[in-house]
Short mmCIF file of C-alpha atoms in Angstrom, two decimals:
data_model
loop_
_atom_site.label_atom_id
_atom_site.label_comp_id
_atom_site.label_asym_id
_atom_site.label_seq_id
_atom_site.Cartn_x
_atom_site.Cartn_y
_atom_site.Cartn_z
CA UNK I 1 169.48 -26.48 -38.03
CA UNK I 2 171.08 -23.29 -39.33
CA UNK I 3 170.20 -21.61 -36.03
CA UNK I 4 171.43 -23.85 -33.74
CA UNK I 5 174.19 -25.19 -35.49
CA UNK I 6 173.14 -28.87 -35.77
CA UNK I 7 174.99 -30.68 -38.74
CA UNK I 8 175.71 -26.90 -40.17
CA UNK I 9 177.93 -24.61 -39.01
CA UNK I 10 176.02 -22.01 -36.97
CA UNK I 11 174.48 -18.86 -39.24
CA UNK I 12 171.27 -16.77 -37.68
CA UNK I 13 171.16 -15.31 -41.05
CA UNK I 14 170.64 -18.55 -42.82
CA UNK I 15 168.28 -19.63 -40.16
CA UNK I 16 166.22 -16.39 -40.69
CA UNK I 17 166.10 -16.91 -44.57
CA UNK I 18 164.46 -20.61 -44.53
CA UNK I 19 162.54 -19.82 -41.34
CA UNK I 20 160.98 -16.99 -43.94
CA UNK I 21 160.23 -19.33 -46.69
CA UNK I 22 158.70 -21.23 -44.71
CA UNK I 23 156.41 -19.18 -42.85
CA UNK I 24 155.33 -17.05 -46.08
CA UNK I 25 153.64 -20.76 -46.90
CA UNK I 26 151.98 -20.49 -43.69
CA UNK I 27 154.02 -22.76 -41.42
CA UNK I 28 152.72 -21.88 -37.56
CA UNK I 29 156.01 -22.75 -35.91
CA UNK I 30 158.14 -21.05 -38.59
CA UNK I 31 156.23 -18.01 -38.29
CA UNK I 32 156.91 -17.97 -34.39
CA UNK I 33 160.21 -18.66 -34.89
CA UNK I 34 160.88 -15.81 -37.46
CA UNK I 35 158.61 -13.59 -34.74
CA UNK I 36 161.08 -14.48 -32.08
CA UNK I 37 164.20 -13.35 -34.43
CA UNK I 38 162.62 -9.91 -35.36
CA UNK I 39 162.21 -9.28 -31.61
CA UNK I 40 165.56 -10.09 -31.00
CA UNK I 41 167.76 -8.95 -33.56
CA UNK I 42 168.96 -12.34 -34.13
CA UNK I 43 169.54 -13.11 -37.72
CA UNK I 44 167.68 -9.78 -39.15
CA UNK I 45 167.86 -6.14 -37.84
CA UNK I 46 165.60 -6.15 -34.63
CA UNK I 47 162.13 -4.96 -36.19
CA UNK I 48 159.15 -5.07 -33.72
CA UNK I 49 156.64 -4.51 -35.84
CA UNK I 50 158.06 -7.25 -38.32
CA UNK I 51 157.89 -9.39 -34.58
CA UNK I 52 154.32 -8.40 -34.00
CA UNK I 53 153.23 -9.31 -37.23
CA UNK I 54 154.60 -13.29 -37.67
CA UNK I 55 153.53 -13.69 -33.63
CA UNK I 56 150.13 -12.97 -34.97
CA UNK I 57 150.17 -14.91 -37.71
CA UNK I 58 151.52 -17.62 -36.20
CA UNK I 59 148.72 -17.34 -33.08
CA UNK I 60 145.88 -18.01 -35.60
CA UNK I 61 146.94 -21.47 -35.54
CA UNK I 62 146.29 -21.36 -32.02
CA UNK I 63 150.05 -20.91 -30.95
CA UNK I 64 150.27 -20.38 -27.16
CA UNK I 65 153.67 -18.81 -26.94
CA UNK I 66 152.76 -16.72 -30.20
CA UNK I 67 149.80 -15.22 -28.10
CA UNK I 68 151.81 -15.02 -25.11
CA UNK I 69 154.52 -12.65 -27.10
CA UNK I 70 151.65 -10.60 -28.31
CA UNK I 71 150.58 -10.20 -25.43
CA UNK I 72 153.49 -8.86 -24.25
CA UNK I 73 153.66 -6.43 -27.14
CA UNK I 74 150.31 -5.21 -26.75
CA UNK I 75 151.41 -4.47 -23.00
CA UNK I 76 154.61 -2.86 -23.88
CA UNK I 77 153.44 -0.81 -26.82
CA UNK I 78 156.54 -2.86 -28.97
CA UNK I 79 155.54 -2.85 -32.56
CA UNK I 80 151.66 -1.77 -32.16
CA UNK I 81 149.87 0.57 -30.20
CA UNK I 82 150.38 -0.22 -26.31
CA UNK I 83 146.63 -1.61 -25.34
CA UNK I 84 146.41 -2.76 -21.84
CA UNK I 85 142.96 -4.11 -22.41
CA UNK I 86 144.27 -6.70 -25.43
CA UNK I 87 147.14 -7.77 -23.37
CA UNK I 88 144.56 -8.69 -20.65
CA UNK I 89 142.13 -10.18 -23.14
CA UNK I 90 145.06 -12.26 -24.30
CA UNK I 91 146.50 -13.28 -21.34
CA UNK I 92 142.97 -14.33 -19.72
CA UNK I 93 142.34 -16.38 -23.15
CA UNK I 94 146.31 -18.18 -22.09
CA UNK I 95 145.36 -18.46 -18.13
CA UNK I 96 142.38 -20.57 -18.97
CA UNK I 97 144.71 -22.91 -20.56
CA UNK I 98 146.71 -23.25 -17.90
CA UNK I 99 149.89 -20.78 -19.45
CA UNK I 100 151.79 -20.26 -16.08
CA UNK I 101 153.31 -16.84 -17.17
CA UNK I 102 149.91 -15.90 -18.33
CA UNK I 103 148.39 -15.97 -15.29
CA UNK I 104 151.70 -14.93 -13.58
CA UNK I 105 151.23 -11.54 -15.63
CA UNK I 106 147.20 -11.57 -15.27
CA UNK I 107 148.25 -11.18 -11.05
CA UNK I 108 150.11 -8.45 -12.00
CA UNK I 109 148.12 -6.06 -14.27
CA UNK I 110 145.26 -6.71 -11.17
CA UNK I 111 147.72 -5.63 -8.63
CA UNK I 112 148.61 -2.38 -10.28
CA UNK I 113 145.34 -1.81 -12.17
CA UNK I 114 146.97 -1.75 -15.52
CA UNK I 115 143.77 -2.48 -17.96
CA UNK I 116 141.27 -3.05 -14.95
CA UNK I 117 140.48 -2.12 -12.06
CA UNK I 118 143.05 -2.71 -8.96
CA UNK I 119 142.13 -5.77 -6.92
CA UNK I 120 144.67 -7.51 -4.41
CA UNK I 121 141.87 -9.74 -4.39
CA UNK I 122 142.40 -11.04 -7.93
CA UNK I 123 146.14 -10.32 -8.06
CA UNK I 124 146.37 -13.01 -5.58
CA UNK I 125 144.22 -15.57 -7.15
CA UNK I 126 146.35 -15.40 -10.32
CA UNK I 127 149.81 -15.33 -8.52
CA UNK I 128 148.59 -18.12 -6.33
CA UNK I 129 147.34 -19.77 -9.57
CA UNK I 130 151.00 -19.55 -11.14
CA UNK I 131 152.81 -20.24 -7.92
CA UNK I 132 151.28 -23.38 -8.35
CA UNK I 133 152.80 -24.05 -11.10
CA UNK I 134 155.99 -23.19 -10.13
CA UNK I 135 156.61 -19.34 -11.72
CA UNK I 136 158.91 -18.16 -8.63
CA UNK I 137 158.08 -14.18 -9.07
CA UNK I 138 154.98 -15.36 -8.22
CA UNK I 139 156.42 -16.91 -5.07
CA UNK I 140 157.10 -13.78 -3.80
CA UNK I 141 154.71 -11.49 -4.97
CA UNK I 142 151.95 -14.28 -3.05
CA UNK I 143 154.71 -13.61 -0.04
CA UNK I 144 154.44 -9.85 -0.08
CA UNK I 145 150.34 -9.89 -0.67
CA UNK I 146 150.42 -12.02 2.89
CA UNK I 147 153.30 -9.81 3.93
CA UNK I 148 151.05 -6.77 3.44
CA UNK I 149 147.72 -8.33 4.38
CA UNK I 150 146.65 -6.97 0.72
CA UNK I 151 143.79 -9.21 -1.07
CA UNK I 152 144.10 -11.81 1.68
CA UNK I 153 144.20 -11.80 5.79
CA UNK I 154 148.25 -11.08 6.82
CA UNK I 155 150.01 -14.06 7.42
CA UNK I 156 153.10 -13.27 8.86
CA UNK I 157 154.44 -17.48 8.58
CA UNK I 158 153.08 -17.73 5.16
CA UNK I 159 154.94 -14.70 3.93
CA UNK I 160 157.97 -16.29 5.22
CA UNK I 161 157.69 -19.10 3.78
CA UNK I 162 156.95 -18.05 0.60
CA UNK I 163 159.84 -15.83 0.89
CA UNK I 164 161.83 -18.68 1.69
CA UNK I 165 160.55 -20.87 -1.24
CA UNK I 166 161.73 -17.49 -3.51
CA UNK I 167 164.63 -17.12 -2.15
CA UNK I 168 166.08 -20.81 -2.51
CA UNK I 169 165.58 -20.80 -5.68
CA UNK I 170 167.67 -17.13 -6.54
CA UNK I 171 164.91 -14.70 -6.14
CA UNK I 172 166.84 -11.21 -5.25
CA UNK I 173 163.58 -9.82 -3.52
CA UNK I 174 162.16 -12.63 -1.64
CA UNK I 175 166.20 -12.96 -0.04
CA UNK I 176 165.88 -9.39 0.58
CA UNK I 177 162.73 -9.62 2.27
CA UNK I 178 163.17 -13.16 3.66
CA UNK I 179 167.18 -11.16 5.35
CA UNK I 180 164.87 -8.10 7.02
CA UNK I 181 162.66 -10.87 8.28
CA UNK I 182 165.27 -12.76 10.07
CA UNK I 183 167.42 -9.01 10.87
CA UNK I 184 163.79 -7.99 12.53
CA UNK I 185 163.09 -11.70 14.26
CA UNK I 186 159.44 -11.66 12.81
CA UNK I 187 158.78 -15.59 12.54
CA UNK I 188 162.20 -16.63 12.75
CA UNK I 189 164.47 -16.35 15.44
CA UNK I 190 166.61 -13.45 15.32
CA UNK I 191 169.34 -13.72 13.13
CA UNK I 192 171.89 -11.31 12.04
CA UNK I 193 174.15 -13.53 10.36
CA UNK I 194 171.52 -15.48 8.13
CA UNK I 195 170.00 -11.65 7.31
CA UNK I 196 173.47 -10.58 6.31
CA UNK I 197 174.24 -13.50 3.96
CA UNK I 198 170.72 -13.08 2.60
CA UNK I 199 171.11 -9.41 1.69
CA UNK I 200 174.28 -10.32 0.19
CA UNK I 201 173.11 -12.93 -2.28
CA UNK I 202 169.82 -10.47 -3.00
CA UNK I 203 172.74 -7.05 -3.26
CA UNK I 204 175.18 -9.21 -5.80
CA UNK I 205 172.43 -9.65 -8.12
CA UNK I 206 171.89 -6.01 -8.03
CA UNK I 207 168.85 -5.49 -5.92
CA UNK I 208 168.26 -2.43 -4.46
CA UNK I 209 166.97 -3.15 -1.29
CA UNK I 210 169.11 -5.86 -0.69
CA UNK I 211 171.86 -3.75 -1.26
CA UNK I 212 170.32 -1.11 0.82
CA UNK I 213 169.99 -3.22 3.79
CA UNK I 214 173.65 -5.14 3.13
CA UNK I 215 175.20 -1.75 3.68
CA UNK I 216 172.90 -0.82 6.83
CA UNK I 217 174.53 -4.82 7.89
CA UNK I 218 178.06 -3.12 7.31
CA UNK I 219 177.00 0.41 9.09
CA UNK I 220 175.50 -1.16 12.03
CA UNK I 221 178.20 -4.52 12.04
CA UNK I 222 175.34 -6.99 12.08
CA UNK I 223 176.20 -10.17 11.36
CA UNK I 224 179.71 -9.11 9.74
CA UNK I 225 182.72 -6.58 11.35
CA UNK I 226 181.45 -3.30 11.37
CA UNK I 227 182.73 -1.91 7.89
CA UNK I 228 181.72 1.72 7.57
CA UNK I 229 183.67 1.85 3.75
CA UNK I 230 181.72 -1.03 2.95
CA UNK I 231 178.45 0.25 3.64
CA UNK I 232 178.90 3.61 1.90
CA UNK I 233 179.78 1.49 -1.14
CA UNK I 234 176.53 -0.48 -0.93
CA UNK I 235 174.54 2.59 -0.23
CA UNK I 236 176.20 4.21 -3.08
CA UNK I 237 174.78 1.06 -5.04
CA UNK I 238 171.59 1.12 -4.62
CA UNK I 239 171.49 5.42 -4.59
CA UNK I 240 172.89 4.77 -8.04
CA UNK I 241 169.89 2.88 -8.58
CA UNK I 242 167.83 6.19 -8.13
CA UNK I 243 166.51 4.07 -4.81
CA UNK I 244 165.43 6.91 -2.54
CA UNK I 245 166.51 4.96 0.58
CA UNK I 246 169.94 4.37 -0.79
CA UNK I 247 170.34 8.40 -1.89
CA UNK I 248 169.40 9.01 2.30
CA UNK I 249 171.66 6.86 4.03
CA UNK I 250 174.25 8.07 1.58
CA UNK I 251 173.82 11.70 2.59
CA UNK I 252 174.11 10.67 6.12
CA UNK I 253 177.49 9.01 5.66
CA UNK I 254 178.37 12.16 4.07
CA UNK I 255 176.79 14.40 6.45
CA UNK I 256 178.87 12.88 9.25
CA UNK I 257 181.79 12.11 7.75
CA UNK I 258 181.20 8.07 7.73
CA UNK I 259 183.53 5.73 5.81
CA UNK I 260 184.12 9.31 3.38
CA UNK I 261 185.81 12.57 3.61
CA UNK I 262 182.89 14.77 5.56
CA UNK I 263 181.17 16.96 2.57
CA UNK I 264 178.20 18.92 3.30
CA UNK I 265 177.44 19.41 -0.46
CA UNK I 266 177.95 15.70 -1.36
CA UNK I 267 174.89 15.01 1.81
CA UNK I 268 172.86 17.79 0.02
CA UNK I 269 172.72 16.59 -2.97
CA UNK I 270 171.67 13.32 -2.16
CA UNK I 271 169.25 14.32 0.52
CA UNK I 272 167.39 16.31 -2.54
CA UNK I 273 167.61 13.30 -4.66
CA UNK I 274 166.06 11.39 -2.15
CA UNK I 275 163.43 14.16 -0.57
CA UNK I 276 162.21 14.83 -4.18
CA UNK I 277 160.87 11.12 -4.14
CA UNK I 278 159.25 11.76 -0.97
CA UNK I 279 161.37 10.25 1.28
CA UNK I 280 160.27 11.41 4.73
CA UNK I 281 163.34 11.31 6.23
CA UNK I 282 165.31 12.73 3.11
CA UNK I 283 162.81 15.43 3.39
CA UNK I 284 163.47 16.19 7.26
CA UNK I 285 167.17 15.91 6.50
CA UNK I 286 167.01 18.49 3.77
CA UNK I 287 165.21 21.06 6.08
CA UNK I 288 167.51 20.59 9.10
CA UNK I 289 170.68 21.54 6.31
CA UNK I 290 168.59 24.65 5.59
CA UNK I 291 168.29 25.63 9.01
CA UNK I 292 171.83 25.10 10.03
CA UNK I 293 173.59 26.22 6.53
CA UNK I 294 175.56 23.07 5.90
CA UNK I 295 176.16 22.55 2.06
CA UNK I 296 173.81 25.41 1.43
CA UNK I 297 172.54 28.84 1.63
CA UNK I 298 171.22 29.39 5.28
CA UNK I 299 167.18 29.28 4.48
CA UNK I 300 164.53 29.59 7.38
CA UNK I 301 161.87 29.38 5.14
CA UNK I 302 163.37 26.87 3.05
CA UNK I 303 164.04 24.74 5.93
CA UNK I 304 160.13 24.94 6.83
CA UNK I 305 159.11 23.90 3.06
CA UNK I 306 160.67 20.76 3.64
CA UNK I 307 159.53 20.06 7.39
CA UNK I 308 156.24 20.53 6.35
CA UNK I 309 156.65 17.79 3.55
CA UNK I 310 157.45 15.05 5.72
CA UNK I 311 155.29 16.26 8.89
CA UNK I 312 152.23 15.66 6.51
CA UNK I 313 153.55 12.12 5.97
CA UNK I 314 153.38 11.66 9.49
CA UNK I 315 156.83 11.75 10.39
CA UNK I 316 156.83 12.61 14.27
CA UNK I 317 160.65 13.96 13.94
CA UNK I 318 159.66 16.27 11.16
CA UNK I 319 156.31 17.23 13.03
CA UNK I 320 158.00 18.31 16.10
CA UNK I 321 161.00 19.94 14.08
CA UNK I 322 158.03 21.96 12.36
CA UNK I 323 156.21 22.53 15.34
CA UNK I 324 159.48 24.27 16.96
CA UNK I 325 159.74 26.47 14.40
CA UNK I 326 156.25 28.24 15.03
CA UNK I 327 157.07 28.07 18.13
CA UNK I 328 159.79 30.59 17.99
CA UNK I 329 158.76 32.01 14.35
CA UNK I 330 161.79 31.27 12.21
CA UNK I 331 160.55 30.76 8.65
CA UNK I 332 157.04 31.34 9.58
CA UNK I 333 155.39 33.47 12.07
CA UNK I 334 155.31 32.77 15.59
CA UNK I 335 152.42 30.75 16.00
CA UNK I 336 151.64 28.77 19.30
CA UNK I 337 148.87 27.26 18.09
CA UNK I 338 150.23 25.56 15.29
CA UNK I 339 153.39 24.77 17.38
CA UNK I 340 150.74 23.02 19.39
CA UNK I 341 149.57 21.17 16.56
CA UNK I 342 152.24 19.80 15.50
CA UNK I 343 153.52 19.21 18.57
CA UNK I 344 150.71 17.03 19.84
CA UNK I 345 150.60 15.04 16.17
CA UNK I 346 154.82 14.24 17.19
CA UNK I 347 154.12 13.23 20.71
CA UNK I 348 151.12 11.15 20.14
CA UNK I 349 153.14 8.90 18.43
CA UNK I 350 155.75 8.71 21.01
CA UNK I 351 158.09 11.55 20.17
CA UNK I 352 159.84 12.33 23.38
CA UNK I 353 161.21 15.70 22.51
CA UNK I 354 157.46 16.61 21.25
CA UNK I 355 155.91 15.59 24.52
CA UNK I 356 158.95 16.84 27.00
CA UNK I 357 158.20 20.04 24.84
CA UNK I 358 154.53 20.37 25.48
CA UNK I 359 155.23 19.14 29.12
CA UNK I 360 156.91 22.56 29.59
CA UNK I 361 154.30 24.80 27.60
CA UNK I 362 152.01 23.49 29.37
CA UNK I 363 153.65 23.75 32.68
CA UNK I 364 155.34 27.47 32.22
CA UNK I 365 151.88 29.06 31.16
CA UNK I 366 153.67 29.97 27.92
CA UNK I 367 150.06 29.14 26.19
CA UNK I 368 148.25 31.72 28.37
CA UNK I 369 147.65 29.64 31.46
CA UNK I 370 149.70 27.40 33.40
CA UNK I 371 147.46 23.40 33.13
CA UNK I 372 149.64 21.34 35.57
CA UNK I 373 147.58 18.31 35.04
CA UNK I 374 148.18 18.36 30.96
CA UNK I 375 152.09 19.09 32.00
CA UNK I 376 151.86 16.11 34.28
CA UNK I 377 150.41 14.18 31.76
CA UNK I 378 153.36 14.98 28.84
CA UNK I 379 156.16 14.50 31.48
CA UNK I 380 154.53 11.06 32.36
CA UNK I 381 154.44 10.38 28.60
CA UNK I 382 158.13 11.43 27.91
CA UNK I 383 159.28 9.50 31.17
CA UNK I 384 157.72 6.79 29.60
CA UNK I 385 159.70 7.02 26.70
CA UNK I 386 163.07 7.15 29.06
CA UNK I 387 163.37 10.96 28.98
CA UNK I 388 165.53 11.75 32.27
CA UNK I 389 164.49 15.41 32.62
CA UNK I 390 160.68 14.49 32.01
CA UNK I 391 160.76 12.29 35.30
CA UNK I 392 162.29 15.79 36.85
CA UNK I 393 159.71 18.06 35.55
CA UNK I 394 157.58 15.33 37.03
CA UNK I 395 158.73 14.99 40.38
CA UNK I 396 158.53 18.81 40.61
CA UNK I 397 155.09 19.05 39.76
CA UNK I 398 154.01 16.57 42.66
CA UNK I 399 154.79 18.96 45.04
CA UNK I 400 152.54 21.64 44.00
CA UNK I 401 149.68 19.57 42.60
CA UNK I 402 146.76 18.07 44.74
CA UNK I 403 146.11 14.69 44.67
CA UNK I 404 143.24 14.48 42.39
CA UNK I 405 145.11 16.63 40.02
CA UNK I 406 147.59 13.83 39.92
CA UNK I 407 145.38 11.15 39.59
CA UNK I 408 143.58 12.73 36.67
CA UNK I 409 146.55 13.37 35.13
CA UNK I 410 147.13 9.75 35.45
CA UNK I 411 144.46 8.54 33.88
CA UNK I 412 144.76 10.79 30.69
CA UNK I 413 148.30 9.48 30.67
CA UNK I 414 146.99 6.02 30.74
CA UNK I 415 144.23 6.96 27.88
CA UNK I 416 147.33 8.62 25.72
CA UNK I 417 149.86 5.66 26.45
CA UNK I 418 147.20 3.37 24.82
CA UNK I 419 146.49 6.07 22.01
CA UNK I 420 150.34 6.63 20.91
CA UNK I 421 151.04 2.38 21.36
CA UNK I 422 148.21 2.05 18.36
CA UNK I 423 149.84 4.86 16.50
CA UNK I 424 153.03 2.94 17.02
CA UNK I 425 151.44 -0.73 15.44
CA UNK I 426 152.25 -1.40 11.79
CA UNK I 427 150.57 -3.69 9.89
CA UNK I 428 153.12 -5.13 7.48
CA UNK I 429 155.04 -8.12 8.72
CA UNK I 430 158.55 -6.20 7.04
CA UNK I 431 158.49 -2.67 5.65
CA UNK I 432 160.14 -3.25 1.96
CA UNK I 433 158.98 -1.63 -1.41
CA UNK I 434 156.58 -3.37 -3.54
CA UNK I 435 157.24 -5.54 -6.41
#
């Protein structure tokens, strides 16, 4: 009564005191309900061991939502020692009796392998378990497993869907990944203006990505007037955030004077934010400031350190960046071989620049010997990829190559246009973080 203000005026305090008396005579409920108000605060100075103990009191009576909260304690280390393995135990003991969040949280600890083992396999049973019964995290996190093609074949339709199920009913991350869907045409039909209002609904409640991707909308003007102040607000957003993504796109407004003042420092400093997560691209970013001595210290060797952080993350920009300087030994020394290398890792996934590049080694004898049919064969690839001056390069060759020469050459450019179009496949059905 006292806590809710029924027939009394409204006093947590008072509420606390009889829900005490009460459960120091062993009344179940009471002892939840006093569990509930130490957790809180509400009533009585927030004490999470005081919590802990009443929830467990109160679950030897065979309390679902007292094991449930110990559960959670025993996950979050609130009040007893954190013990990954109890809050499993407990929350398989809930999913057998059908407890929703339970089973909801069971999908979880299997996805990240918090207590067990990792198993998409698993995670998806229990989320598809508690989707069932309506928990709508679980919605989306069955979306993303599909999405992904983790724990169960990817199903492009079914990830939508489920996205879309999420996202009607106010999930931030199933409307953020429901918007890239329909920005990227995968399923639906191609829709800027449904992916902008969905990134807006998902970036108001304060998702990252969605706010990520509402400010690329604003960047890009798709699906709204291009807005270039508005995007740098919504990157600025979700960089705030500490969202790696957000910190890069930020830089690059700053970097090029986008919707702000140009400031070389400002792009720095978020392009180290971001390449100290690993961003690829941050990474790359960071190393071409080096080289050029914007908003820092001119630093050749610098400027390789990061290169070489995102070329091993397969970044073909990066990888050809890296492989020009061994090429012409700034930073490292000269090295043809490794310029090679790298060079051949950029262009086999398409890199124009890497493959126009080798094209010309190849073709000016620069690696010891002139090989007119490998030159041939990197022209074809970099024509391929619309490179002007590769279909040049190309039509020069002809004249002083034989005609099985140029037929050989075609067929390794047919072997290598298969080779970089697999490189170029991704699996995922969008490309957004995990839950």
């Amino acid at each position: 009564m006292y806590e809710k203000g029924q027939s009394v005026p409204l006093n947590k305090k008072e509420a606390a005191k009889w829900y005490r008396l009460s459960a120091e005579q062993g009344t179940p409920l009471s002892q939840l309900f006093l569990g509930k108000m130490h957790y809180l605060g509400k009533g009585v100075q927030q004490d999470f061991s005081e919590a802990f103990k009443w929830f467990k009191l109160s679950s030897k009576s065979g309390s679902k939502e007292a094991q449930y909260n110990l559960a959670v304690m025993y996950f979050k280390g609130q009040g007893v020692e954190q013990s990954y393995q109890k809050a499993l135990d407990l929350y398989y003991l809930l999913s057998v009796q059908k407890h929703a969040k339970a089973s909801y949280n069971l999908g979880l600890m299997h996805f990240k392998g918090l207590g067990t083992k990792q198993d998409y396999s698993e995670a998806f049973k229990w989320f598809q378990i508690s989707s069932d019964q309506g928990i709508v995290p679980a919605h989306y996190n069955l979306g993303y497993l599909y999405d992904q093609g983790k724990g169960v074949s990817q199903d492009c339709n079914q990830a939508f869907n489920l996205y879309e199920l999420a996202a009607k009913q106010g999930n931030g991350l199933a409307q953020a990944n429901l918007g890239l869907m329909y920005s990227l045409g995968k399923v639906a039909t191609k829709s800027y203006k449904e992916a902008f209002n969905l990134f807006k609904l998902s970036a108001e409640q304060g998702i990252k990505e969605g706010q990520l991707n509402l400010g690329t909308m604003y960047e890009k003007g798709q699906g709204v007037t291009q807005d270039y102040i508005e995007a740098v607000k919504w990157y600025q957003l979700a960089a705030d955030q500490g969202f790696k993504d957000g910190q890069t796109n930020l830089g690059v407004m700053y970097e090029s004077g986008t919707g702000v003042l140009q400031n070389f420092k400002e792009a720095f400093k978020w392009f180290k934010l971001s390449a100290n997560q690993g961003s690829m691209q941050a990474q790359l970013n960071l190393g071409v400031m080096y080289k050029n001595g914007n908003g820092v210290r001119q630093d050749n060797n610098e400027a390789v350190k990061w290169f070489k952080l995102s070329a091993k993350q397969g970044f073909a920009v990066a990888q050809y960046s890296l492989g020009l300087m061994y090429q012409i030994g700034h930073g490292v020394l000269q090295d043809y071989k490794q310029a090679v290398d790298w060079y051949k890792l950029s262009a086999d996934q398409g890199y124009n620049l890497a493959q126009l590049t080798l094209g010309r080694l190849y073709a000016s004898g620069e690696l010891g010997s002139k090989d007119y049919v490998l030159a041939y064969k990197w022209f074809s690839m970099a024509s391929i990829e619309g490179d002007k001056e590769a279909e040049i390069y190309k039509v020069k060759l002809e004249k002083i190559m034989s005609p099985s020469q140029i037929e050989k050459a075609n067929e390794m450019t047919k072997d290598q246009s298969l080779k970089s179009s697999n490189s170029k496949q991704t699996k995922a059905c969008t490309h957004q973080p995990s839950f």
